[in-house]
Backbone as a printed PyTorch tensor [residue, N CA C, xyz], in Angstrom:
tensor([[[226.6500, 141.5630,  84.3370],
         [227.9410, 140.7980,  84.1890],
         [226.9730, 139.2910,  83.7730]],

        [[227.9970, 138.7820,  83.0070],
         [227.6890, 137.5710,  82.1460],
         [227.7040, 136.2520,  83.0840]],

        [[226.9640, 135.6080,  82.5880],
         [227.6730, 133.9800,  83.0880],
         [229.5080, 133.8840,  83.6300]],

        [[229.4870, 133.7750,  82.4640],
         [231.4750, 133.8490,  82.6230],
         [231.7070, 135.0780,  82.9930]],

        [[231.2580, 136.0030,  83.4820],
         [231.9340, 137.5900,  84.2760],
         [231.6560, 136.9840,  85.1810]],

        [[230.3780, 136.2780,  85.9920],
         [230.0990, 135.5020,  86.6860],
         [231.2690, 134.8880,  87.4240]],

        [[231.2440, 133.4870,  86.8080],
         [231.9730, 132.3380,  86.9540],
         [233.7420, 133.0980,  87.3010]],

        [[233.8060, 133.8080,  86.4610],
         [235.3930, 133.8420,  86.6160],
         [235.3340, 134.5900,  87.6120]],

        [[234.7070, 135.8500,  88.1760],
         [234.7640, 136.1080,  89.4040],
         [234.7790, 134.8490,  91.0390]],

        [[233.5150, 134.2410,  90.5600],
         [233.5300, 133.0060,  91.2470],
         [235.2300, 131.7910,  91.3860]],

        [[235.3830, 132.1450,  90.2030],
         [236.9330, 131.2780,  90.3530],
         [237.9420, 132.1440,  91.3780]],

        [[237.8540, 133.5210,  91.0240],
         [239.0610, 134.3890,  91.5150],
         [238.8370, 134.4910,  92.7560]],

        [[237.6370, 134.7130,  93.5850],
         [237.1890, 134.7490,  95.0510],
         [237.6060, 133.3700,  95.7750]],

        [[237.2120, 131.8810,  95.1610],
         [237.0330, 130.5980,  95.3200],
         [239.1210, 130.4590,  95.2170]],

        [[239.9260, 130.9370,  94.1060],
         [241.4150, 130.6700,  94.3020],
         [241.6350, 131.7770,  95.6240]],

        [[240.8980, 132.3770,  95.7470],
         [241.2970, 133.7460,  96.3620],
         [241.8140, 132.6810,  98.4020]],

        [[240.2400, 132.6330,  98.7030],
         [239.9780, 131.6900,  99.1520],
         [240.9630, 130.4740,  99.2250]],

        [[240.8390, 129.6700,  98.4620],
         [241.9210, 128.5840,  98.0960],
         [242.9570, 129.2010,  98.9320]],

        [[244.1110, 129.8560,  98.5680],
         [245.0070, 130.8570,  98.5980],
         [245.5110, 131.6270,  99.8750]],

        [[245.0200, 131.3570, 100.7320],
         [244.3630, 132.4450, 102.2720],
         [243.9820, 131.1660, 103.2070]],

        [[243.2260, 130.0840, 102.3810],
         [243.5880, 128.5740, 103.1520],
         [245.0230, 127.9850, 103.3390]],

        [[245.4690, 128.0280, 102.3800],
         [246.8260, 127.4350, 102.4180],
         [247.9030, 127.5500, 102.9620]],

        [[247.4090, 129.9360, 103.0390],
         [248.3010, 130.9630, 103.3300],
         [247.8320, 130.3790, 106.0830]],

        [[246.6530, 130.1450, 105.4650],
         [246.8700, 129.9550, 107.1330],
         [247.2760, 128.5970, 107.3510]],

        [[247.1280, 127.0530, 106.3710],
         [247.1350, 126.1720, 106.9910],
         [249.2870, 127.1050, 107.4070]],

        [[249.9540, 126.4410, 106.6130],
         [251.1030, 127.0500, 105.9930],
         [251.0270, 127.8900, 107.8250]],

        [[251.0290, 128.8560, 107.5560],
         [251.4520, 129.5860, 108.9260],
         [250.8220, 128.9500, 110.4670]],

        [[249.8930, 127.5910, 110.3280],
         [249.5170, 127.1820, 111.3520],
         [250.6890, 125.5630, 111.8130]],

        [[250.8050, 125.0450, 110.3670],
         [252.2820, 124.3760, 110.5230],
         [253.4130, 124.8930, 110.4370]],

        [[253.5610, 125.9960, 110.6040],
         [254.5550, 127.3120, 110.5320],
         [255.0770, 127.0930, 112.3510]],

        [[253.5950, 127.3490, 112.4820],
         [253.6900, 127.4730, 114.4440],
         [253.9430, 126.6100, 114.8020]],

        [[253.4180, 125.1370, 114.9310],
         [252.9950, 123.2340, 115.3540],
         [254.6830, 123.0830, 114.8590]],

        [[255.5170, 123.5220, 114.1540],
         [256.8570, 123.2350, 113.6910],
         [257.9470, 124.5720, 114.9520]],

        [[257.5880, 125.2280, 114.8560],
         [258.3170, 125.8500, 116.0700],
         [257.9450, 125.6000, 117.9830]],

        [[256.2140, 124.9140, 117.4410],
         [256.6050, 124.5020, 119.1000],
         [257.2460, 123.2310, 119.4740]],

        [[256.6150, 122.2180, 118.3140],
         [257.3710, 121.0540, 118.4850],
         [259.2130, 121.2560, 118.3810]],

        [[259.4940, 122.1710, 117.8360],
         [260.8980, 122.6040, 118.1760],
         [261.5280, 122.8070, 119.4750]],

        [[260.5030, 124.0430, 120.3130],
         [260.5500, 124.6390, 121.5770],
         [260.4450, 123.4850, 122.6490]],

        [[259.5220, 122.5390, 121.7910],
         [259.3950, 121.4930, 123.2940],
         [260.2270, 120.6170, 122.8700]],

        [[260.9380, 120.2800, 122.0760],
         [261.8160, 119.0470, 121.4340],
         [263.3290, 120.0220, 122.4910]],

        [[263.4910, 121.2790, 122.4490],
         [264.2450, 121.6360, 122.5810],
         [264.5450, 121.7570, 124.7650]],

        [[263.0990, 122.0780, 124.6340],
         [263.0790, 121.8130, 125.8840],
         [262.8630, 120.6720, 127.0580]],

        [[262.9810, 119.5560, 125.8310],
         [262.4640, 118.8760, 126.2500],
         [264.8760, 118.1220, 126.1770]],

        [[265.0410, 118.1670, 125.4850],
         [266.9290, 118.5180, 125.7620],
         [267.5840, 119.2770, 126.5880]],

        [[266.4630, 120.5310, 127.2990],
         [267.2510, 121.0640, 127.4820],
         [267.0820, 119.8730, 129.4440]],

        [[265.9940, 119.6800, 129.6020],
         [265.3950, 119.2580, 130.7110],
         [266.3580, 118.1020, 131.0210]],

        [[266.4260, 116.9890, 129.8950],
         [267.2900, 115.5840, 130.1890],
         [268.8730, 116.1610, 130.3060]],

        [[269.4520, 117.6290, 130.1970],
         [270.7700, 118.0810, 131.1650],
         [270.6190, 118.3660, 131.5760]],

        [[269.6490, 119.1490, 132.8070],
         [269.9060, 119.2640, 133.7660],
         [269.3830, 118.0710, 134.3950]],

        [[268.2680, 117.2180, 134.2310],
         [268.5940, 115.9460, 134.7840],
         [269.6770, 115.3680, 134.8400]],

        [[270.6070, 115.6830, 133.9050],
         [271.8740, 114.7750, 134.2790],
         [272.8110, 115.5980, 134.5340]],

        [[272.9590, 116.7460, 134.7260],
         [273.9020, 117.4300, 135.8290],
         [273.2490, 117.0330, 136.8770]],

        [[272.5590, 116.7610, 137.3830],
         [271.6380, 116.8110, 138.7120],
         [272.2630, 114.9620, 139.4140]],

        [[272.1920, 114.1000, 138.3980],
         [272.3090, 112.6440, 138.8310],
         [273.9570, 112.9230, 138.8340]],

        [[275.1800, 113.2360, 137.6560],
         [276.4560, 113.3720, 138.1530],
         [276.4900, 113.8230, 138.8240]],

        [[276.0000, 115.7340, 139.2990],
         [277.1000, 116.7970, 140.6340],
         [276.3980, 115.2800, 142.1850]],

        [[275.2220, 114.4710, 141.9140],
         [275.0050, 113.8250, 142.8800],
         [275.5850, 112.5050, 143.4220]],

        [[276.4240, 111.9760, 142.3400],
         [277.0070, 110.5430, 141.9990],
         [278.7840, 111.7950, 142.2760]],

        [[278.1650, 112.2720, 141.6020],
         [280.4190, 112.5740, 141.3550],
         [280.5960, 113.3120, 143.7180]],

        [[279.5220, 113.9450, 144.3070],
         [279.3360, 114.3140, 145.6650],
         [279.5740, 112.6940, 146.4520]],

        [[279.1170, 111.8910, 146.6120],
         [278.4610, 110.7340, 146.6140],
         [280.1960, 109.7270, 146.6590]],

        [[280.5020, 109.9320, 145.2120],
         [282.3380, 109.4850, 144.6240],
         [283.1300, 109.9860, 145.9720]],

        [[282.6520, 110.7940, 145.3990],
         [283.8780, 112.0350, 145.8250],
         [284.3880, 112.0110, 147.7040]],

        [[282.6730, 111.5370, 148.3630],
         [282.3410, 111.1130, 150.3990],
         [282.9400, 109.9840, 150.0880]],

        [[283.2930, 109.1200, 149.2670],
         [283.7190, 107.2750, 149.1050],
         [284.9320, 107.2720, 148.6980]],

        [[285.3330, 108.4490, 148.0420],
         [286.9480, 108.4630, 148.0860],
         [287.5700, 109.0600, 149.6400]],

        [[286.6960, 110.3920, 149.4900],
         [287.3790, 110.4600, 150.9020],
         [287.8140, 109.2300, 152.5970]],

        [[286.2430, 109.4450, 152.1990],
         [286.8930, 107.8180, 153.6540],
         [287.7480, 106.7190, 153.4360]],

        [[287.7390, 106.1530, 151.7010],
         [288.7550, 105.2380, 151.9780],
         [290.4800, 105.3720, 152.0260]],

        [[290.1290, 106.7290, 151.4420],
         [291.4450, 107.6400, 151.8380],
         [292.0590, 107.9890, 152.9830]],

        [[290.7900, 107.9190, 154.2310],
         [290.8710, 107.8510, 155.2870],
         [291.6580, 107.0310, 155.7670]],

        [[290.4350, 105.8770, 155.7960],
         [291.0000, 105.1470, 155.8230],
         [292.7400, 104.2390, 156.2240]],

        [[292.7360, 104.6030, 154.2810],
         [294.5530, 104.3700, 154.2930],
         [295.4030, 104.9980, 155.3880]],

        [[295.0280, 106.3020, 155.5410],
         [295.4330, 106.9210, 156.1590],
         [295.2510, 106.1090, 157.3690]],

        [[294.9170, 106.1420, 158.2290],
         [294.7520, 105.4520, 159.2380],
         [295.3810, 104.1560, 160.0250]],

        [[295.0410, 103.6910, 158.6570],
         [295.5930, 101.4950, 158.5110],
         [297.0490, 102.2830, 158.8600]],

        [[297.7040, 102.9150, 157.7290],
         [299.2960, 103.1440, 158.1060],
         [299.3330, 103.7320, 158.6920]],

        [[299.1040, 104.7400, 159.9550],
         [299.4490, 105.3350, 160.8320],
         [299.5350, 104.0980, 161.8000]],

        [[298.7650, 103.3010, 161.5930],
         [298.8850, 101.8050, 163.0940],
         [299.7620, 100.7610, 162.0900]],

        [[299.7570, 100.7130, 161.3540],
         [301.2260,  99.9630, 160.8280],
         [302.6520, 100.4070, 161.1820]],

        [[302.2380, 101.7810, 160.4390],
         [304.6030, 102.0860, 161.4740],
         [304.3630, 102.2710, 162.9430]],

        [[302.9300, 102.1850, 163.7340],
         [303.3580, 102.6110, 165.0910],
         [303.5680, 101.2380, 165.7300]],

        [[303.2270, 100.1540, 165.3750],
         [303.3510,  99.0480, 165.6050],
         [304.3750,  98.6910, 165.0070]],

        [[304.7990,  98.8060, 164.2920],
         [306.1030,  97.9450, 162.8130],
         [307.3350,  99.1420, 163.9160]],

        [[307.0820,  99.6530, 164.6450],
         [307.8060, 100.8510, 165.5480],
         [308.4060, 100.4040, 166.3690]],

        [[307.4570, 100.1190, 167.2270],
         [307.6940,  99.2190, 168.2130],
         [308.1350,  97.7290, 168.3720]],

        [[307.7160,  97.3820, 166.8620],
         [307.8040,  95.8580, 166.8540],
         [309.8190,  96.1300, 166.2150]],

        [[310.5220,  96.4480, 165.6980],
         [311.2610,  97.2730, 165.1880],
         [312.0420,  97.0600, 166.6350]],

        [[311.9600,  97.9830, 167.3540],
         [312.5890,  97.7500, 169.4080],
         [312.6800,  96.8130, 169.9960]],

        [[310.9720,  96.4580, 169.7430],
         [311.8020,  94.9440, 170.3850],
         [312.8550,  94.1580, 169.3660]],

        [[312.5190,  94.0660, 168.3240],
         [313.5160,  93.3350, 167.6200],
         [315.2260,  93.7590, 167.9020]],

        [[315.3560,  94.7970, 167.3570],
         [316.7730,  95.2550, 168.4700],
         [317.1760,  94.6130, 169.5410]],

        [[316.6460,  95.1510, 170.4670],
         [316.6790,  94.4850, 171.6140],
         [317.3520,  93.3400, 171.5770]],

        [[316.1910,  91.8260, 170.5650],
         [316.5360,  90.9790, 170.9330],
         [317.9280,  90.6340, 170.2150]],

        [[318.4000,  91.1060, 169.3390],
         [319.7940,  91.2700, 168.8490],
         [320.8210,  92.1210, 169.2960]],

        [[320.5660,  92.7170, 169.9600],
         [322.1010,  92.9700, 170.7140],
         [321.9170,  92.2290, 171.8200]],

        [[320.8550,  91.2560, 172.7440],
         [320.6780,  90.3420, 173.6170],
         [321.9350,  88.7580, 172.7580]],

        [[321.2060,  88.9250, 171.7210],
         [322.4000,  87.7160, 170.9320],
         [322.7970,  88.0270, 170.8310]],

        [[324.1470,  88.8130, 170.8100],
         [325.4180,  89.5410, 170.1250],
         [325.9370,  89.5990, 171.3910]],

        [[325.7960,  90.1670, 172.5360],
         [325.7270,  89.4790, 173.9070],
         [327.0550,  88.6540, 174.7210]],

        [[327.6700,  88.9850, 174.9440],
         [329.2530,  87.8610, 175.0960],
         [328.5360,  87.2820, 176.8230]],

        [[326.9960,  86.7950, 175.9900],
         [326.2580,  85.5140, 177.1890],
         [326.8500,  85.6990, 179.4300]],

        [[327.5730,  86.8120, 179.3670],
         [327.3400,  86.4480, 180.4000],
         [326.4530,  86.4480, 181.9500]],

        [[324.9320,  86.3760, 181.1860],
         [323.9510,  86.1170, 182.3190],
         [323.1170,  85.1970, 180.9770]],

        [[322.1520,  84.2090, 181.5730],
         [321.6130,  83.6660, 180.2660],
         [320.7030,  84.6530, 179.8480]],

        [[320.6210,  84.2050, 178.2840],
         [320.2110,  84.8670, 176.9320],
         [318.4570,  84.0330, 176.2790]],

        [[317.2300,  84.6770, 176.8280],
         [316.7720,  83.8160, 176.2950],
         [316.6520,  84.6170, 174.8270]],

        [[316.1290,  82.9350, 174.3470],
         [315.4860,  83.1600, 172.9240],
         [314.0590,  83.2310, 173.1340]],

        [[314.1490,  84.7830, 172.3610],
         [312.9140,  85.3870, 172.1530],
         [312.1300,  84.7960, 171.0550]],

        [[310.9200,  85.1620, 170.5860],
         [309.4590,  84.6210, 170.0750],
         [309.6190,  86.7850, 169.4260]],

        [[310.1830,  86.4860, 167.7860],
         [309.5030,  87.6880, 167.7200],
         [308.2260,  88.0220, 167.1600]],

        [[307.4950,  89.3230, 167.8650],
         [305.6820,  88.6260, 166.9650],
         [305.9760,  89.5480, 165.4030]],

        [[305.1410,  89.5060, 165.0140],
         [304.2930,  90.2450, 163.7950],
         [304.0350,  91.3360, 164.3400]],

        [[304.5070,  92.1860, 163.5460],
         [303.2160,  93.8840, 164.2890],
         [301.9100,  93.4990, 163.7760]],

        [[301.1000,  93.8790, 165.1860],
         [300.0400,  93.2960, 165.5930],
         [298.9890,  94.3210, 164.8930]],

        [[299.1210,  95.9340, 163.8550],
         [298.8930,  95.9550, 162.8030],
         [298.1930,  95.0700, 161.5940]],

        [[299.6870,  94.3420, 161.8510],
         [299.6430,  93.6470, 160.3100],
         [298.7250,  91.8360, 160.5330]],

        [[298.8540,  92.0470, 161.7300],
         [298.3780,  90.5540, 162.2210],
         [296.6200,  90.8550, 162.2230]],

        [[296.6760,  91.8280, 162.9800],
         [294.7370,  92.1910, 163.0960],
         [294.2890,  92.4460, 161.5600]],

        [[294.6190,  93.2990, 160.8370],
         [294.3710,  93.8450, 159.6670],
         [294.0840,  92.2070, 158.5660]],

        [[292.9250,  93.7280, 157.7980],
         [292.3970,  92.3880, 157.1950],
         [292.3660,  92.5190, 155.6650]],

        [[292.8350,  91.3030, 155.4360],
         [293.9010,  91.5290, 153.9930],
         [293.8430,  92.5710, 152.9310]],

        [[292.4140,  92.6130, 152.7970],
         [291.3890,  93.8120, 151.7840],
         [291.9320,  94.9380, 151.6520]],

        [[291.7270,  95.2010, 153.2690],
         [292.5240,  96.4100, 154.0610],
         [293.6530,  96.5690, 153.3480]],

        [[294.8020,  96.0090, 153.0850],
         [296.0430,  95.8600, 153.2100],
         [296.5590,  95.8220, 151.4740]],

        [[295.7700,  95.7580, 151.0220],
         [295.6640,  95.3900, 149.3700],
         [295.7320,  96.5570, 149.0210]],

        [[294.6150,  97.7330, 150.0570],
         [294.3790,  98.8380, 149.0540],
         [295.4710, 100.1610, 149.6140]],

        [[296.5700,  99.8400, 150.6000],
         [297.8060, 100.1830, 150.3270],
         [298.8730, 100.0660, 149.1910]],

        [[298.5560,  99.0730, 148.0200],
         [299.4580,  99.1190, 147.0440],
         [299.8880,  98.2550, 147.1550]],

        [[300.5640,  98.1390, 145.7230],
         [301.1560,  96.2280, 145.1420],
         [303.2420,  95.9670, 146.3190]],

        [[303.2570,  97.8170, 146.4970],
         [305.3520,  98.0100, 147.1410],
         [304.5530,  97.8350, 148.0110]],

        [[304.0040,  98.3170, 149.4440],
         [303.7180,  97.8370, 150.3060],
         [303.9810,  96.4500, 150.6590]],

        [[302.1100,  96.3590, 150.2660],
         [302.0060,  94.4370, 150.5970],
         [302.8180,  93.6040, 149.9490]],

        [[304.3110,  94.0020, 149.0970],
         [305.6260,  93.0390, 148.7290],
         [306.2310,  93.0590, 149.5680]],

        [[306.2870,  94.7180, 150.9910],
         [307.3980,  94.8630, 152.1750],
         [306.4060,  94.0010, 152.8460]],

        [[305.1660,  93.6360, 152.9960],
         [304.7010,  93.4560, 153.7970],
         [304.6870,  91.8430, 153.7680]],

        [[305.3490,  91.4220, 153.2520],
         [305.4490,  89.5180, 152.5120],
         [306.8480,  89.3310, 152.7150]],

        [[307.6070,  90.2500, 152.3490],
         [309.1950,  90.7080, 152.8170],
         [309.2470,  90.3520, 154.1900]],

        [[308.4210,  91.2290, 154.8310],
         [308.8300,  90.8430, 156.5310],
         [307.9580,  89.6310, 156.8450]],

        [[307.0060,  89.4540, 156.9170],
         [306.3900,  87.2930, 157.3030],
         [307.4450,  86.6280, 156.7160]],

        [[308.3080,  86.9530, 155.2920],
         [309.3410,  85.9630, 155.0960],
         [309.9810,  85.3800, 155.7900]],

        [[310.6610,  86.8080, 156.3430],
         [312.3320,  87.2810, 157.2060],
         [311.9210,  86.4800, 158.6900]],

        [[310.7930,  87.0520, 158.5710],
         [309.8920,  86.5740, 160.3790],
         [310.3820,  84.9200, 160.0350]],

        [[309.6190,  84.2280, 159.4300],
         [309.6090,  83.0600, 159.0550],
         [310.7560,  81.8830, 158.7040]],

        [[311.9700,  83.0570, 158.9260],
         [313.3720,  82.8240, 158.3560],
         [314.1480,  82.5920, 159.5590]],

        [[313.4220,  83.7060, 160.9430],
         [314.1560,  83.7410, 161.9090],
         [313.8580,  82.4220, 162.8710]],

        [[312.1140,  82.0860, 162.6240],
         [311.5340,  81.2600, 163.5210],
         [312.3600,  79.8050, 162.8580]],

        [[312.6080,  79.6060, 161.4900],
         [313.4800,  78.7790, 161.2490],
         [315.0860,  78.3340, 161.4440]],

        [[315.2160,  79.6110, 162.0690],
         [316.6750,  78.9570, 162.4550],
         [316.4270,  79.1040, 163.5500]],

        [[315.3120,  79.9340, 165.1820],
         [315.5150,  79.2070, 165.6240],
         [315.1340,  78.4070, 166.3080]],

        [[314.6860,  77.3230, 165.2980],
         [313.6050,  76.3570, 165.6750],
         [315.1850,  74.8300, 166.6710]],

        [[315.6080,  75.2150, 165.7000],
         [316.5270,  73.5830, 166.5300],
         [317.0870,  73.7560, 167.9760]],

        [[317.4850,  75.3740, 167.9160],
         [318.3780,  75.3960, 169.1240],
         [317.1440,  76.0900, 170.5110]],

        [[316.1200,  76.0060, 170.3600],
         [314.7180,  76.5780, 170.4210],
         [314.9230,  74.8140, 171.6980]],

        [[314.5460,  73.7440, 170.3100],
         [314.1540,  72.4420, 170.6950],
         [315.0110,  71.2100, 171.9430]],

        [[316.7490,  71.7280, 171.4340],
         [317.8370,  72.1410, 172.0470],
         [317.6560,  72.2740, 173.0570]],

        [[317.7320,  73.8390, 173.9490],
         [317.7590,  73.4970, 175.3900],
         [316.2640,  74.0590, 176.0930]],

        [[315.2100,  73.6740, 175.5810],
         [313.5450,  73.6200, 176.3090],
         [313.9490,  71.6860, 177.1260]],

        [[312.7680,  72.5990, 178.1090],
         [313.4060,  71.4450, 179.2360],
         [311.5990,  70.3130, 178.4200]],

        [[311.1340,  69.6820, 177.8970],
         [310.7160,  68.6720, 177.0510],
         [309.0900,  69.5670, 177.4970]],

        [[308.2160,  69.1130, 176.7650],
         [306.7090,  69.4750, 176.9690],
         [306.6680,  71.6290, 177.4630]],

        [[308.1480,  72.2990, 177.7070],
         [307.9490,  73.2450, 177.8360],
         [308.0520,  74.3960, 176.7050]],

        [[306.4510,  75.7200, 176.6720],
         [306.3200,  76.3730, 175.9960],
         [307.2180,  77.6060, 175.9020]],

        [[308.0520,  77.6810, 177.4860],
         [308.9250,  79.2060, 177.5750],
         [309.7110,  79.0540, 176.5180]],

        [[310.3890,  80.0850, 175.8960],
         [311.4220,  80.3590, 175.3330],
         [312.4380,  79.4960, 175.5330]],

        [[313.3360,  79.3380, 175.1920],
         [315.0350,  78.2170, 175.5390],
         [315.5380,  79.7490, 176.7690]],

        [[316.3090,  79.1660, 177.4890],
         [317.0060,  80.5010, 178.0640],
         [318.6240,  79.4930, 177.8100]],

        [[319.8420,  80.4450, 177.1420],
         [320.8290,  79.9200, 176.6600],
         [321.4720,  80.3110, 177.4500]],

        [[322.5030,  79.6410, 178.3220],
         [323.5840,  79.7240, 179.0470],
         [325.1660,  80.4540, 178.4260]],

        [[325.2030,  80.1020, 176.8050],
         [326.4380,  80.2290, 176.1950],
         [325.7490,  79.7690, 174.6380]],

        [[326.7010,  80.7420, 173.5670],
         [326.4140,  81.0270, 173.0090],
         [326.5220,  79.4140, 171.9410]],

        [[325.2700,  78.8510, 171.8600],
         [325.4500,  77.9180, 170.3190],
         [326.7270,  78.3670, 169.2290]],

        [[327.0820,  77.1310, 168.3080],
         [328.3200,  76.8190, 167.1440],
         [326.8120,  78.0560, 166.3420]],

        [[325.5580,  77.3290, 166.0240],
         [324.9050,  77.0870, 165.2550],
         [324.1200,  79.2050, 165.5800]],

        [[324.0730,  79.6620, 166.2590],
         [323.4450,  80.9400, 166.3490],
         [323.7910,  81.6770, 165.7130]],

        [[324.5910,  82.0840, 164.8520],
         [324.8840,  83.5770, 163.9520],
         [323.6240,  82.6570, 162.7080]],

        [[322.6050,  82.0360, 162.5890],
         [322.5520,  82.3180, 161.6610],
         [320.6780,  83.0580, 162.3240]],

        [[320.3790,  82.6080, 163.7680],
         [319.5040,  83.5560, 164.1750],
         [319.8910,  85.0680, 164.9350]],

        [[321.4190,  84.9580, 164.7410],
         [321.4330,  86.4690, 164.6080],
         [320.9270,  86.8500, 163.3200]],

        [[321.4200,  86.2360, 162.1340],
         [321.3210,  87.5410, 160.9170],
         [320.0860,  87.4180, 160.4920]],

        [[319.3180,  85.9610, 160.5200],
         [317.7570,  85.8160, 160.3590],
         [316.7620,  87.3700, 160.9640]],

        [[317.4160,  87.5530, 162.3160],
         [317.2310,  88.9000, 163.3520],
         [317.1900,  89.8780, 162.5420]],

        [[318.3340,  90.3260, 161.9450],
         [318.8060,  91.1910, 161.2580],
         [318.2590,  91.3800, 160.3380]],

        [[317.8060,  90.5950, 159.5670],
         [317.1130,  90.5220, 158.2220],
         [315.5920,  91.6110, 158.6450]],

        [[315.5390,  90.4640, 159.3260],
         [313.9390,  90.9730, 159.9270],
         [313.4440,  92.3950, 160.5830]],

        [[314.6570,  93.0900, 161.1860],
         [314.7280,  94.0840, 161.4470],
         [314.8870,  95.3330, 159.9810]],

        [[315.5180,  94.6430, 159.4590],
         [315.3740,  95.5830, 158.1100],
         [314.6260,  95.5860, 157.3130]],

        [[313.7480,  94.4080, 157.1130],
         [312.9960,  94.4330, 156.2300],
         [311.1300,  95.3810, 157.2860]],

        [[311.5810,  95.3430, 158.4420],
         [310.3030,  95.9260, 158.9470],
         [310.2030,  97.3340, 158.6060]],

        [[311.9920,  98.1770, 158.8400],
         [312.4710,  99.5770, 158.9270],
         [312.3290,  99.5190, 157.1710]],

        [[312.6260,  98.3250, 155.9650],
         [311.6170,  98.9940, 154.9790],
         [310.9120,  99.3330, 154.7530]],

        [[309.6780,  99.0370, 154.8360],
         [308.1770,  98.9720, 155.5120],
         [308.2880, 100.4370, 155.5370]],

        [[308.5370, 100.7070, 157.3280],
         [308.0070, 101.3070, 157.7400],
         [308.8740, 102.9250, 157.1860]],

        [[309.1790, 102.6780, 156.0740],
         [309.9560, 103.4940, 155.1790],
         [308.9930, 104.1510, 154.0200]],

        [[308.4100, 102.2990, 153.1560],
         [307.2240, 103.0380, 152.8780],
         [306.4800, 103.8730, 153.0480]],

        [[305.6440, 103.5670, 154.0280],
         [304.6660, 104.1240, 154.8010],
         [304.8270, 105.4510, 154.9070]],

        [[305.8750, 105.3870, 155.2040],
         [307.0460, 106.9470, 155.5660],
         [306.0920, 108.1110, 154.6380]],

        [[306.6850, 107.4040, 153.0450],
         [306.3550, 108.5760, 152.4200],
         [305.0950, 108.1470, 151.7660]],

        [[304.3800, 107.4600, 151.6120],
         [302.5500, 107.7470, 151.5880],
         [302.2700, 108.3410, 151.5840]]])
C-alpha cells in the first residue's frame, strides 16, 4: 500500500467516523428534541390539570355561595310575605272601621310598615331585584300619604301631649282622604305581596 493509498484509506476512515459522529449527534439531538417535546407536553398537561382543578374548586365554592344567596332571598321573601299579610289584615280592619257608621268611637289607627321591611338591611332588600324594591318604595310612599292625611285630624282630636291615637265620635269632613290613602296603602301592600309570590 502506497502512501497515497494509505492517506486515501485514512481519509475514508476519517470521513466514515465523521459521518458516524454526525449521525450519532443527530440521533442525540433528535432524542433531546423528543424529550423536550414530551417535557413541554407534560408541562402543558400538568397546567391543564391544575387549571381544571382550580376551576372545579372555584366553581364548587361559587355554586355553594349562589345556593346560600338564593336561600337567603327565599327566606327574606317568605318573611316579607308573612308580615305583609299581617299588615294587610290590620289595614283592612282599619278601613272597615273608617267606612263604618261611627256608632262607637273609632280609633284613628297608626298603620304599621310590615316588620320584615322595617327590620331588613337595605342591601338584603336590593338582592330581591328592582321590581320588588320599587314596590317596597311604593308601600313606603303610600304609608306616608296615609300619615299625612291622618295627621291634621289626629292633631285636632287628640288631647294635648297625648301620644295615643285619637278616638273619633263622628266622621270628620276631611276623613275621606284618610280612607282613600289607607285603601291605597292596602293596594300597594297587595301588589308587593303578589310580586313576592311570583318569584
